[in-house]
Amino acid sequence: MKMPPMTSIRALAAILCVTAIAACEKNAVQSIAAPASGAFIRFQNYGVNVPGVNFYANEQKLTAISTANCTPPTAAACTSTGIESTTGVAYGVSANAGNYSMVTPGQYKLTGRLAALTDNGLAVASVDASLADGKYYSYYVSGIYNASTKSSDAFLVEDALPTTFDYTKAYLRIINASPNAPAISVAIALPGATTPISVASGLAYKSASPIVTAAPGTYDIAIGFNNGGLTTFTGFPMIGGHVLTVTLRGDATSTSATTGLALSVSYNR
């Protein structure tokens, strides 16, 4: 078999080399050693009596719930699967199981919009915010729903998570999302402990406490109000190496188990 001239072999090798480089530039395996670029945000519906909502960043829908599978012989009561439910994120619930959504950094109008068929897509709460690259945020629908104006309150806090973690320590912060509760002071203690750990003092509505550390364990949380009231919630697990956010929500004037003061917990990490 006649071999091609050496110059042709060199030219072919050069072409293959250039082609390989071009392919690598387009399809190279991405490095995951560094965090993904973007802003990270999660959503909570803590507005008293606010109907189920979906959350949007400008016109980009970031949360939704699909219908569940149905099982015969009750097919007559079932709806089609894989379509969007009109339930939305109910009061007292964190969207997407408390996980963050990543968005391009920039200026946004963050809204909670009705998920039901009636007034579907109507914004009932909104916040204008600038979301920065590499930062984490929590958006809260809050306040008490006004059924006449179909509106409620909302706010945004930055989740200033630790950059390094000690897995022998648990991390905790408090959010005050109750619109009519007095400013609060918060302390935690293991059952039977004589010296509680102070978490916050004079924490106003829409405010977040600094993150504190404690030994892992199951804690009691004491909420003291500036008007002299005190409420204790028991049995909150704090896990080593994780950040726990505890949020006070609800109507301070209500004694209802549904709309009165309550604590919600979620892990940021």
PDB file of C-alpha atoms in Angstrom:
ATOM      1  CA  MET A   1       0.000   0.000   0.000  1.00  0.00           C
ATOM      2  CA  LYS A   2       1.359   3.374  -0.954  1.00  0.00           C
ATOM      3  CA  MET A   3       1.839   5.671   2.024  1.00  0.00           C
ATOM      4  CA  PRO A   4       0.820   9.334   1.770  1.00  0.00           C
ATOM      5  CA  PRO A   5       3.603  11.894   1.717  1.00  0.00           C
ATOM      6  CA  MET A   6       4.965  12.928   5.125  1.00  0.00           C
ATOM      7  CA  THR A   7       3.725  16.469   4.578  1.00  0.00           C
ATOM      8  CA  SER A   8       0.159  15.116   4.209  1.00  0.00           C
ATOM      9  CA  ILE A   9       0.495  13.150   7.450  1.00  0.00           C
ATOM     10  CA  ARG A  10       1.685  16.275   9.261  1.00  0.00           C
ATOM     11  CA  ALA A  11      -1.158  18.341   7.807  1.00  0.00           C
ATOM     12  CA  LEU A  12      -3.696  15.697   8.843  1.00  0.00           C
ATOM     13  CA  ALA A  13      -2.235  15.587  12.355  1.00  0.00           C
ATOM     14  CA  ALA A  14      -2.464  19.358  12.605  1.00  0.00           C
ATOM     15  CA  ILE A  15      -6.110  19.285  11.488  1.00  0.00           C
ATOM     16  CA  LEU A  16      -6.943  16.559  14.034  1.00  0.00           C
ATOM     17  CA  CYS A  17      -5.177  18.518  16.753  1.00  0.00           C
ATOM     18  CA  VAL A  18      -7.106  21.697  15.967  1.00  0.00           C
ATOM     19  CA  THR A  19     -10.358  19.720  15.792  1.00  0.00           C
ATOM     20  CA  ALA A  20      -9.654  18.097  19.171  1.00  0.00           C
ATOM     21  CA  ILE A  21      -8.898  21.452  20.765  1.00  0.00           C
ATOM     22  CA  ALA A  22     -12.102  22.931  19.362  1.00  0.00           C
ATOM     23  CA  ALA A  23     -14.067  19.953  20.644  1.00  0.00           C
ATOM     24  CA  CYS A  24     -12.525  20.296  24.075  1.00  0.00           C
ATOM     25  CA  GLU A  25     -13.417  23.971  24.208  1.00  0.00           C
ATOM     26  CA  LYS A  26     -17.063  23.236  23.450  1.00  0.00           C
ATOM     27  CA  ASN A  27     -17.588  19.990  25.341  1.00  0.00           C
ATOM     28  CA  ALA A  28     -14.934  19.916  28.035  1.00  0.00           C
ATOM     29  CA  VAL A  29     -15.903  18.282  31.320  1.00  0.00           C
ATOM     30  CA  GLN A  30     -16.871  21.056  33.705  1.00  0.00           C
ATOM     31  CA  SER A  31     -14.979  21.522  36.918  1.00  0.00           C
ATOM     32  CA  ILE A  32     -17.233  21.229  39.987  1.00  0.00           C
ATOM     33  CA  ALA A  33     -14.521  22.133  42.453  1.00  0.00           C
ATOM     34  CA  ALA A  34     -16.025  25.625  42.894  1.00  0.00           C
ATOM     35  CA  PRO A  35     -19.652  26.581  43.590  1.00  0.00           C
ATOM     36  CA  ALA A  36     -21.901  27.176  40.589  1.00  0.00           C
ATOM     37  CA  SER A  37     -22.139  30.802  39.559  1.00  0.00           C
ATOM     38  CA  GLY A  38     -25.465  32.407  40.402  1.00  0.00           C
ATOM     39  CA  ALA A  39     -27.682  33.730  43.176  1.00  0.00           C
ATOM     40  CA  PHE A  40     -29.609  31.260  45.319  1.00  0.00           C
ATOM     41  CA  ILE A  41     -33.085  31.835  46.731  1.00  0.00           C
ATOM     42  CA  ARG A  42     -35.779  29.875  48.505  1.00  0.00           C
ATOM     43  CA  PHE A  43     -39.404  30.686  49.310  1.00  0.00           C
ATOM     44  CA  GLN A  44     -41.790  30.384  52.250  1.00  0.00           C
ATOM     45  CA  ASN A  45     -45.530  31.097  52.477  1.00  0.00           C
ATOM     46  CA  TYR A  46     -45.871  32.394  56.033  1.00  0.00           C
ATOM     47  CA  GLY A  47     -48.650  34.908  55.327  1.00  0.00           C
ATOM     48  CA  VAL A  48     -51.588  34.177  57.636  1.00  0.00           C
ATOM     49  CA  ASN A  49     -54.574  32.933  55.583  1.00  0.00           C
ATOM     50  CA  VAL A  50     -52.725  33.518  52.301  1.00  0.00           C
ATOM     51  CA  PRO A  51     -54.054  30.963  49.765  1.00  0.00           C
ATOM     52  CA  GLY A  52     -51.686  28.600  47.999  1.00  0.00           C
ATOM     53  CA  VAL A  53     -49.189  30.456  45.830  1.00  0.00           C
ATOM     54  CA  ASN A  54     -46.425  29.866  43.335  1.00  0.00           C
ATOM     55  CA  PHE A  55     -43.282  31.971  43.462  1.00  0.00           C
ATOM     56  CA  TYR A  56     -41.788  34.005  40.655  1.00  0.00           C
ATOM     57  CA  ALA A  57     -38.600  35.966  39.992  1.00  0.00           C
ATOM     58  CA  ASN A  58     -39.846  38.537  37.478  1.00  0.00           C
ATOM     59  CA  GLU A  59     -41.807  36.324  35.066  1.00  0.00           C
ATOM     60  CA  GLN A  60     -39.807  33.156  35.754  1.00  0.00           C
ATOM     61  CA  LYS A  61     -41.844  30.639  37.765  1.00  0.00           C
ATOM     62  CA  LEU A  62     -39.579  28.965  40.311  1.00  0.00           C
ATOM     63  CA  THR A  63     -42.047  26.774  42.224  1.00  0.00           C
ATOM     64  CA  ALA A  64     -44.997  24.594  41.293  1.00  0.00           C
ATOM     65  CA  ILE A  65     -46.570  21.314  42.374  1.00  0.00           C
ATOM     66  CA  SER A  66     -47.567  18.537  39.975  1.00  0.00           C
ATOM     67  CA  THR A  67     -50.622  16.343  40.451  1.00  0.00           C
ATOM     68  CA  ALA A  68     -50.120  13.005  42.184  1.00  0.00           C
ATOM     69  CA  ASN A  69     -50.476   9.608  40.582  1.00  0.00           C
ATOM     70  CA  CYS A  70     -53.838   7.928  41.107  1.00  0.00           C
ATOM     71  CA  THR A  71     -54.520   4.270  41.723  1.00  0.00           C
ATOM     72  CA  PRO A  72     -57.448   2.212  40.339  1.00  0.00           C
ATOM     73  CA  PRO A  73     -60.220   1.452  41.123  1.00  0.00           C
ATOM     74  CA  THR A  74     -60.714   5.097  42.099  1.00  0.00           C
ATOM     75  CA  ALA A  75     -59.849   6.373  38.640  1.00  0.00           C
ATOM     76  CA  ALA A  76     -63.077   8.351  38.432  1.00  0.00           C
ATOM     77  CA  ALA A  77     -61.821  10.573  41.262  1.00  0.00           C
ATOM     78  CA  CYS A  78     -58.394  11.054  39.713  1.00  0.00           C
ATOM     79  CA  THR A  79     -57.053  13.861  37.593  1.00  0.00           C
ATOM     80  CA  SER A  80     -54.434  13.626  34.884  1.00  0.00           C
ATOM     81  CA  THR A  81     -50.919  13.182  36.192  1.00  0.00           C
ATOM     82  CA  GLY A  82     -47.913  15.307  35.384  1.00  0.00           C
ATOM     83  CA  ILE A  83     -49.852  18.558  35.122  1.00  0.00           C
ATOM     84  CA  GLU A  84     -49.560  21.519  37.442  1.00  0.00           C
ATOM     85  CA  SER A  85     -51.695  21.410  40.562  1.00  0.00           C
ATOM     86  CA  THR A  86     -53.733  24.427  41.588  1.00  0.00           C
ATOM     87  CA  THR A  87     -52.831  23.837  45.244  1.00  0.00           C
ATOM     88  CA  GLY A  88     -49.599  25.834  45.252  1.00  0.00           C
ATOM     89  CA  VAL A  89     -47.481  26.379  48.361  1.00  0.00           C
ATOM     90  CA  ALA A  90     -49.855  26.490  51.334  1.00  0.00           C
ATOM     91  CA  TYR A  91     -49.571  28.648  54.445  1.00  0.00           C
ATOM     92  CA  GLY A  92     -46.791  27.515  56.770  1.00  0.00           C
ATOM     93  CA  VAL A  93     -44.927  25.620  54.052  1.00  0.00           C
ATOM     94  CA  SER A  94     -41.479  26.094  52.485  1.00  0.00           C
ATOM     95  CA  ALA A  95     -41.503  25.698  48.707  1.00  0.00           C
ATOM     96  CA  ASN A  96     -39.428  22.955  47.085  1.00  0.00           C
ATOM     97  CA  ALA A  97     -38.953  21.282  50.482  1.00  0.00           C
ATOM     98  CA  GLY A  98     -36.886  24.272  51.616  1.00  0.00           C
ATOM     99  CA  ASN A  99     -34.304  23.890  48.838  1.00  0.00           C
ATOM    100  CA  TYR A 100     -32.755  26.821  46.996  1.00  0.00           C
ATOM    101  CA  SER A 101     -33.369  27.766  43.374  1.00  0.00           C
ATOM    102  CA  MET A 102     -30.501  29.273  41.379  1.00  0.00           C
ATOM    103  CA  VAL A 103     -31.107  32.394  39.306  1.00  0.00           C
ATOM    104  CA  THR A 104     -28.913  34.742  37.315  1.00  0.00           C
ATOM    105  CA  PRO A 105     -27.696  37.582  39.575  1.00  0.00           C
ATOM    106  CA  GLY A 106     -29.538  40.847  39.007  1.00  0.00           C
ATOM    107  CA  GLN A 107     -32.565  42.952  39.845  1.00  0.00           C
ATOM    108  CA  TYR A 108     -35.860  41.129  40.404  1.00  0.00           C
ATOM    109  CA  LYS A 109     -39.441  41.602  41.459  1.00  0.00           C
ATOM    110  CA  LEU A 110     -40.105  38.565  43.641  1.00  0.00           C
ATOM    111  CA  THR A 111     -43.775  37.671  43.854  1.00  0.00           C
ATOM    112  CA  GLY A 112     -46.095  35.117  45.359  1.00  0.00           C
ATOM    113  CA  ARG A 113     -48.952  34.524  42.911  1.00  0.00           C
ATOM    114  CA  LEU A 114     -52.228  32.676  43.439  1.00  0.00           C
ATOM    115  CA  ALA A 115     -52.136  29.090  42.205  1.00  0.00           C
ATOM    116  CA  ALA A 116     -55.904  28.470  42.245  1.00  0.00           C
ATOM    117  CA  LEU A 117     -57.972  28.686  39.063  1.00  0.00           C
ATOM    118  CA  THR A 118     -59.749  31.761  40.405  1.00  0.00           C
ATOM    119  CA  ASP A 119     -57.435  34.767  39.996  1.00  0.00           C
ATOM    120  CA  ASN A 120     -54.716  32.395  38.829  1.00  0.00           C
ATOM    121  CA  GLY A 121     -51.365  34.195  38.612  1.00  0.00           C
ATOM    122  CA  LEU A 122     -52.496  37.240  40.590  1.00  0.00           C
ATOM    123  CA  ALA A 123     -49.589  38.600  42.663  1.00  0.00           C
ATOM    124  CA  VAL A 124     -50.612  38.901  46.313  1.00  0.00           C
ATOM    125  CA  ALA A 125     -47.183  39.805  47.727  1.00  0.00           C
ATOM    126  CA  SER A 126     -44.045  41.252  46.178  1.00  0.00           C
ATOM    127  CA  VAL A 127     -40.555  42.523  46.978  1.00  0.00           C
ATOM    128  CA  ASP A 128     -38.064  44.326  44.733  1.00  0.00           C
ATOM    129  CA  ALA A 129     -34.594  42.920  45.295  1.00  0.00           C
ATOM    130  CA  SER A 130     -31.083  42.852  43.906  1.00  0.00           C
ATOM    131  CA  LEU A 131     -29.689  39.311  44.091  1.00  0.00           C
ATOM    132  CA  ALA A 132     -25.894  39.057  44.091  1.00  0.00           C
ATOM    133  CA  ASP A 133     -23.696  36.318  42.672  1.00  0.00           C
ATOM    134  CA  GLY A 134     -22.765  33.614  45.168  1.00  0.00           C
ATOM    135  CA  LYS A 135     -25.193  34.797  47.856  1.00  0.00           C
ATOM    136  CA  TYR A 136     -28.164  33.003  49.412  1.00  0.00           C
ATOM    137  CA  TYR A 137     -31.563  34.496  50.222  1.00  0.00           C
ATOM    138  CA  SER A 138     -34.905  33.571  51.787  1.00  0.00           C
ATOM    139  CA  TYR A 139     -38.116  35.205  50.574  1.00  0.00           C
ATOM    140  CA  TYR A 140     -41.113  35.244  52.901  1.00  0.00           C
ATOM    141  CA  VAL A 141     -44.734  35.920  52.121  1.00  0.00           C
ATOM    142  CA  SER A 142     -45.842  37.254  55.499  1.00  0.00           C
ATOM    143  CA  GLY A 143     -48.382  39.508  57.184  1.00  0.00           C
ATOM    144  CA  ILE A 144     -52.107  38.772  57.370  1.00  0.00           C
ATOM    145  CA  TYR A 145     -53.984  38.235  54.117  1.00  0.00           C
ATOM    146  CA  ASN A 146     -56.506  40.923  53.127  1.00  0.00           C
ATOM    147  CA  ALA A 147     -59.207  39.038  51.251  1.00  0.00           C
ATOM    148  CA  SER A 148     -60.737  42.267  49.929  1.00  0.00           C
ATOM    149  CA  THR A 149     -57.594  43.614  48.286  1.00  0.00           C
ATOM    150  CA  LYS A 150     -56.132  40.120  47.765  1.00  0.00           C
ATOM    151  CA  SER A 151     -52.807  41.204  49.176  1.00  0.00           C
ATOM    152  CA  SER A 152     -50.345  40.421  51.921  1.00  0.00           C
ATOM    153  CA  ASP A 153     -46.905  41.481  53.073  1.00  0.00           C
ATOM    154  CA  ALA A 154     -43.497  40.070  52.082  1.00  0.00           C
ATOM    155  CA  PHE A 155     -39.814  40.480  52.870  1.00  0.00           C
ATOM    156  CA  LEU A 156     -36.393  39.145  51.915  1.00  0.00           C
ATOM    157  CA  VAL A 157     -33.403  38.294  54.118  1.00  0.00           C
ATOM    158  CA  GLU A 158     -29.897  37.321  53.128  1.00  0.00           C
ATOM    159  CA  ASP A 159     -28.814  33.924  54.398  1.00  0.00           C
ATOM    160  CA  ALA A 160     -25.258  34.714  55.476  1.00  0.00           C
ATOM    161  CA  LEU A 161     -24.164  31.100  55.799  1.00  0.00           C
ATOM    162  CA  PRO A 162     -20.793  30.214  57.343  1.00  0.00           C
ATOM    163  CA  THR A 163     -17.990  29.690  54.865  1.00  0.00           C
ATOM    164  CA  THR A 164     -16.513  26.837  56.920  1.00  0.00           C
ATOM    165  CA  PHE A 165     -18.261  24.304  59.127  1.00  0.00           C
ATOM    166  CA  ASP A 166     -17.340  22.556  62.347  1.00  0.00           C
ATOM    167  CA  TYR A 167     -19.236  19.265  62.259  1.00  0.00           C
ATOM    168  CA  THR A 168     -19.085  19.048  66.041  1.00  0.00           C
ATOM    169  CA  LYS A 169     -21.261  22.168  66.190  1.00  0.00           C
ATOM    170  CA  ALA A 170     -24.825  22.930  65.155  1.00  0.00           C
ATOM    171  CA  TYR A 171     -25.778  26.341  63.739  1.00  0.00           C
ATOM    172  CA  LEU A 172     -28.991  28.273  64.428  1.00  0.00           C
ATOM    173  CA  ARG A 173     -30.650  31.552  63.549  1.00  0.00           C
ATOM    174  CA  ILE A 174     -34.097  33.037  64.241  1.00  0.00           C
ATOM    175  CA  ILE A 175     -36.423  34.916  61.856  1.00  0.00           C
ATOM    176  CA  ASN A 176     -39.329  37.047  63.113  1.00  0.00           C
ATOM    177  CA  ALA A 177     -42.090  36.734  60.501  1.00  0.00           C
ATOM    178  CA  SER A 178     -45.031  37.531  62.794  1.00  0.00           C
ATOM    179  CA  PRO A 179     -46.434  40.922  61.715  1.00  0.00           C
ATOM    180  CA  ASN A 180     -48.045  41.887  65.021  1.00  0.00           C
ATOM    181  CA  ALA A 181     -45.939  40.156  67.664  1.00  0.00           C
ATOM    182  CA  PRO A 182     -43.812  42.416  69.852  1.00  0.00           C
ATOM    183  CA  ALA A 183     -40.075  42.295  69.276  1.00  0.00           C
ATOM    184  CA  ILE A 184     -38.738  38.995  70.540  1.00  0.00           C
ATOM    185  CA  SER A 185     -35.802  37.665  72.501  1.00  0.00           C
ATOM    186  CA  VAL A 186     -34.842  34.044  71.976  1.00  0.00           C
ATOM    187  CA  ALA A 187     -32.829  31.538  73.997  1.00  0.00           C
ATOM    188  CA  ILE A 188     -32.268  27.812  73.574  1.00  0.00           C
ATOM    189  CA  ALA A 189     -31.381  25.127  76.084  1.00  0.00           C
ATOM    190  CA  LEU A 190     -31.069  21.378  76.296  1.00  0.00           C
ATOM    191  CA  PRO A 191     -33.726  19.919  78.618  1.00  0.00           C
ATOM    192  CA  GLY A 192     -32.550  20.275  82.195  1.00  0.00           C
ATOM    193  CA  ALA A 193     -29.786  22.767  81.357  1.00  0.00           C
ATOM    194  CA  THR A 194     -29.407  25.629  83.826  1.00  0.00           C
ATOM    195  CA  THR A 195     -27.677  28.064  81.462  1.00  0.00           C
ATOM    196  CA  PRO A 196     -29.538  28.850  78.228  1.00  0.00           C
ATOM    197  CA  ILE A 197     -27.821  30.096  75.063  1.00  0.00           C
ATOM    198  CA  SER A 198     -28.977  33.525  73.899  1.00  0.00           C
ATOM    199  CA  VAL A 199     -29.813  33.669  70.182  1.00  0.00           C
ATOM    200  CA  ALA A 200     -31.537  37.044  69.741  1.00  0.00           C
ATOM    201  CA  SER A 201     -32.638  40.116  71.658  1.00  0.00           C
ATOM    202  CA  GLY A 202     -35.222  42.695  70.552  1.00  0.00           C
ATOM    203  CA  LEU A 203     -35.689  41.007  67.166  1.00  0.00           C
ATOM    204  CA  ALA A 204     -38.269  42.982  65.190  1.00  0.00           C
ATOM    205  CA  TYR A 205     -40.651  41.808  62.461  1.00  0.00           C
ATOM    206  CA  LYS A 206     -38.821  41.011  59.188  1.00  0.00           C
ATOM    207  CA  SER A 207     -35.489  40.651  60.986  1.00  0.00           C
ATOM    208  CA  ALA A 208     -33.009  37.769  61.227  1.00  0.00           C
ATOM    209  CA  SER A 209     -30.716  37.046  64.133  1.00  0.00           C
ATOM    210  CA  PRO A 210     -27.007  36.317  63.746  1.00  0.00           C
ATOM    211  CA  ILE A 211     -26.104  32.632  63.486  1.00  0.00           C
ATOM    212  CA  VAL A 212     -25.065  31.063  66.801  1.00  0.00           C
ATOM    213  CA  THR A 213     -23.409  27.700  67.437  1.00  0.00           C
ATOM    214  CA  ALA A 214     -24.238  25.032  69.970  1.00  0.00           C
ATOM    215  CA  ALA A 215     -23.523  21.383  70.628  1.00  0.00           C
ATOM    216  CA  PRO A 216     -25.780  19.084  68.566  1.00  0.00           C
ATOM    217  CA  GLY A 217     -28.869  17.901  70.420  1.00  0.00           C
ATOM    218  CA  THR A 218     -32.618  18.355  70.861  1.00  0.00           C
ATOM    219  CA  TYR A 219     -33.336  21.785  72.288  1.00  0.00           C
ATOM    220  CA  ASP A 220     -36.154  23.757  73.859  1.00  0.00           C
ATOM    221  CA  ILE A 221     -36.641  27.236  72.405  1.00  0.00           C
ATOM    222  CA  ALA A 222     -37.916  30.051  74.634  1.00  0.00           C
ATOM    223  CA  ILE A 223     -39.481  33.055  72.885  1.00  0.00           C
ATOM    224  CA  GLY A 224     -39.718  36.111  75.119  1.00  0.00           C
ATOM    225  CA  PHE A 225     -41.831  39.084  74.004  1.00  0.00           C
ATOM    226  CA  ASN A 226     -41.069  42.697  74.829  1.00  0.00           C
ATOM    227  CA  ASN A 227     -44.522  43.005  76.402  1.00  0.00           C
ATOM    228  CA  GLY A 228     -43.528  40.448  79.022  1.00  0.00           C
ATOM    229  CA  GLY A 229     -44.998  37.305  77.465  1.00  0.00           C
ATOM    230  CA  LEU A 230     -43.041  34.064  77.186  1.00  0.00           C
ATOM    231  CA  THR A 231     -43.681  30.979  75.075  1.00  0.00           C
ATOM    232  CA  THR A 232     -41.575  27.824  75.059  1.00  0.00           C
ATOM    233  CA  PHE A 233     -41.443  25.352  72.190  1.00  0.00           C
ATOM    234  CA  THR A 234     -39.868  21.944  72.811  1.00  0.00           C
ATOM    235  CA  GLY A 235     -38.144  19.226  70.843  1.00  0.00           C
ATOM    236  CA  PHE A 236     -36.131  20.970  68.123  1.00  0.00           C
ATOM    237  CA  PRO A 237     -33.252  18.824  66.785  1.00  0.00           C
ATOM    238  CA  MET A 238     -30.025  20.599  65.922  1.00  0.00           C
ATOM    239  CA  ILE A 239     -27.634  18.523  63.788  1.00  0.00           C
ATOM    240  CA  GLY A 240     -23.872  18.981  63.665  1.00  0.00           C
ATOM    241  CA  GLY A 241     -22.568  20.791  60.583  1.00  0.00           C
ATOM    242  CA  HIS A 242     -26.015  22.086  59.585  1.00  0.00           C
ATOM    243  CA  VAL A 243     -27.637  25.533  59.733  1.00  0.00           C
ATOM    244  CA  LEU A 244     -31.171  25.499  61.162  1.00  0.00           C
ATOM    245  CA  THR A 245     -33.499  28.453  60.610  1.00  0.00           C
ATOM    246  CA  VAL A 246     -36.355  28.764  63.095  1.00  0.00           C
ATOM    247  CA  THR A 247     -39.085  31.220  62.083  1.00  0.00           C
ATOM    248  CA  LEU A 248     -41.772  32.692  64.320  1.00  0.00           C
ATOM    249  CA  ARG A 249     -44.918  33.160  62.228  1.00  0.00           C
ATOM    250  CA  GLY A 250     -48.626  33.695  62.783  1.00  0.00           C
ATOM    251  CA  ASP A 251     -51.089  36.199  64.226  1.00  0.00           C
ATOM    252  CA  ALA A 252     -50.146  37.163  67.771  1.00  0.00           C
ATOM    253  CA  THR A 253     -53.771  38.112  68.515  1.00  0.00           C
ATOM    254  CA  SER A 254     -55.130  34.696  67.528  1.00  0.00           C
ATOM    255  CA  THR A 255     -55.488  31.678  69.788  1.00  0.00           C
ATOM    256  CA  SER A 256     -56.256  29.386  66.861  1.00  0.00           C
ATOM    257  CA  ALA A 257     -53.991  26.407  66.291  1.00  0.00           C
ATOM    258  CA  THR A 258     -54.107  27.281  62.583  1.00  0.00           C
ATOM    259  CA  THR A 259     -53.442  31.011  62.572  1.00  0.00           C
ATOM    260  CA  GLY A 260     -51.895  31.671  66.004  1.00  0.00           C
ATOM    261  CA  LEU A 261     -48.194  31.937  66.765  1.00  0.00           C
ATOM    262  CA  ALA A 262     -46.129  28.958  65.664  1.00  0.00           C
ATOM    263  CA  LEU A 263     -42.549  28.049  64.839  1.00  0.00           C
ATOM    264  CA  SER A 264     -41.429  26.671  61.478  1.00  0.00           C
ATOM    265  CA  VAL A 265     -38.035  25.061  61.011  1.00  0.00           C
ATOM    266  CA  SER A 266     -35.935  24.450  57.929  1.00  0.00           C
ATOM    267  CA  TYR A 267     -32.325  23.599  57.222  1.00  0.00           C
ATOM    268  CA  ASN A 268     -30.322  26.019  55.069  1.00  0.00           C
ATOM    269  CA  ARG A 269     -27.526  23.487  54.780  1.00  0.00           C
TER     270      ARG A 269
END
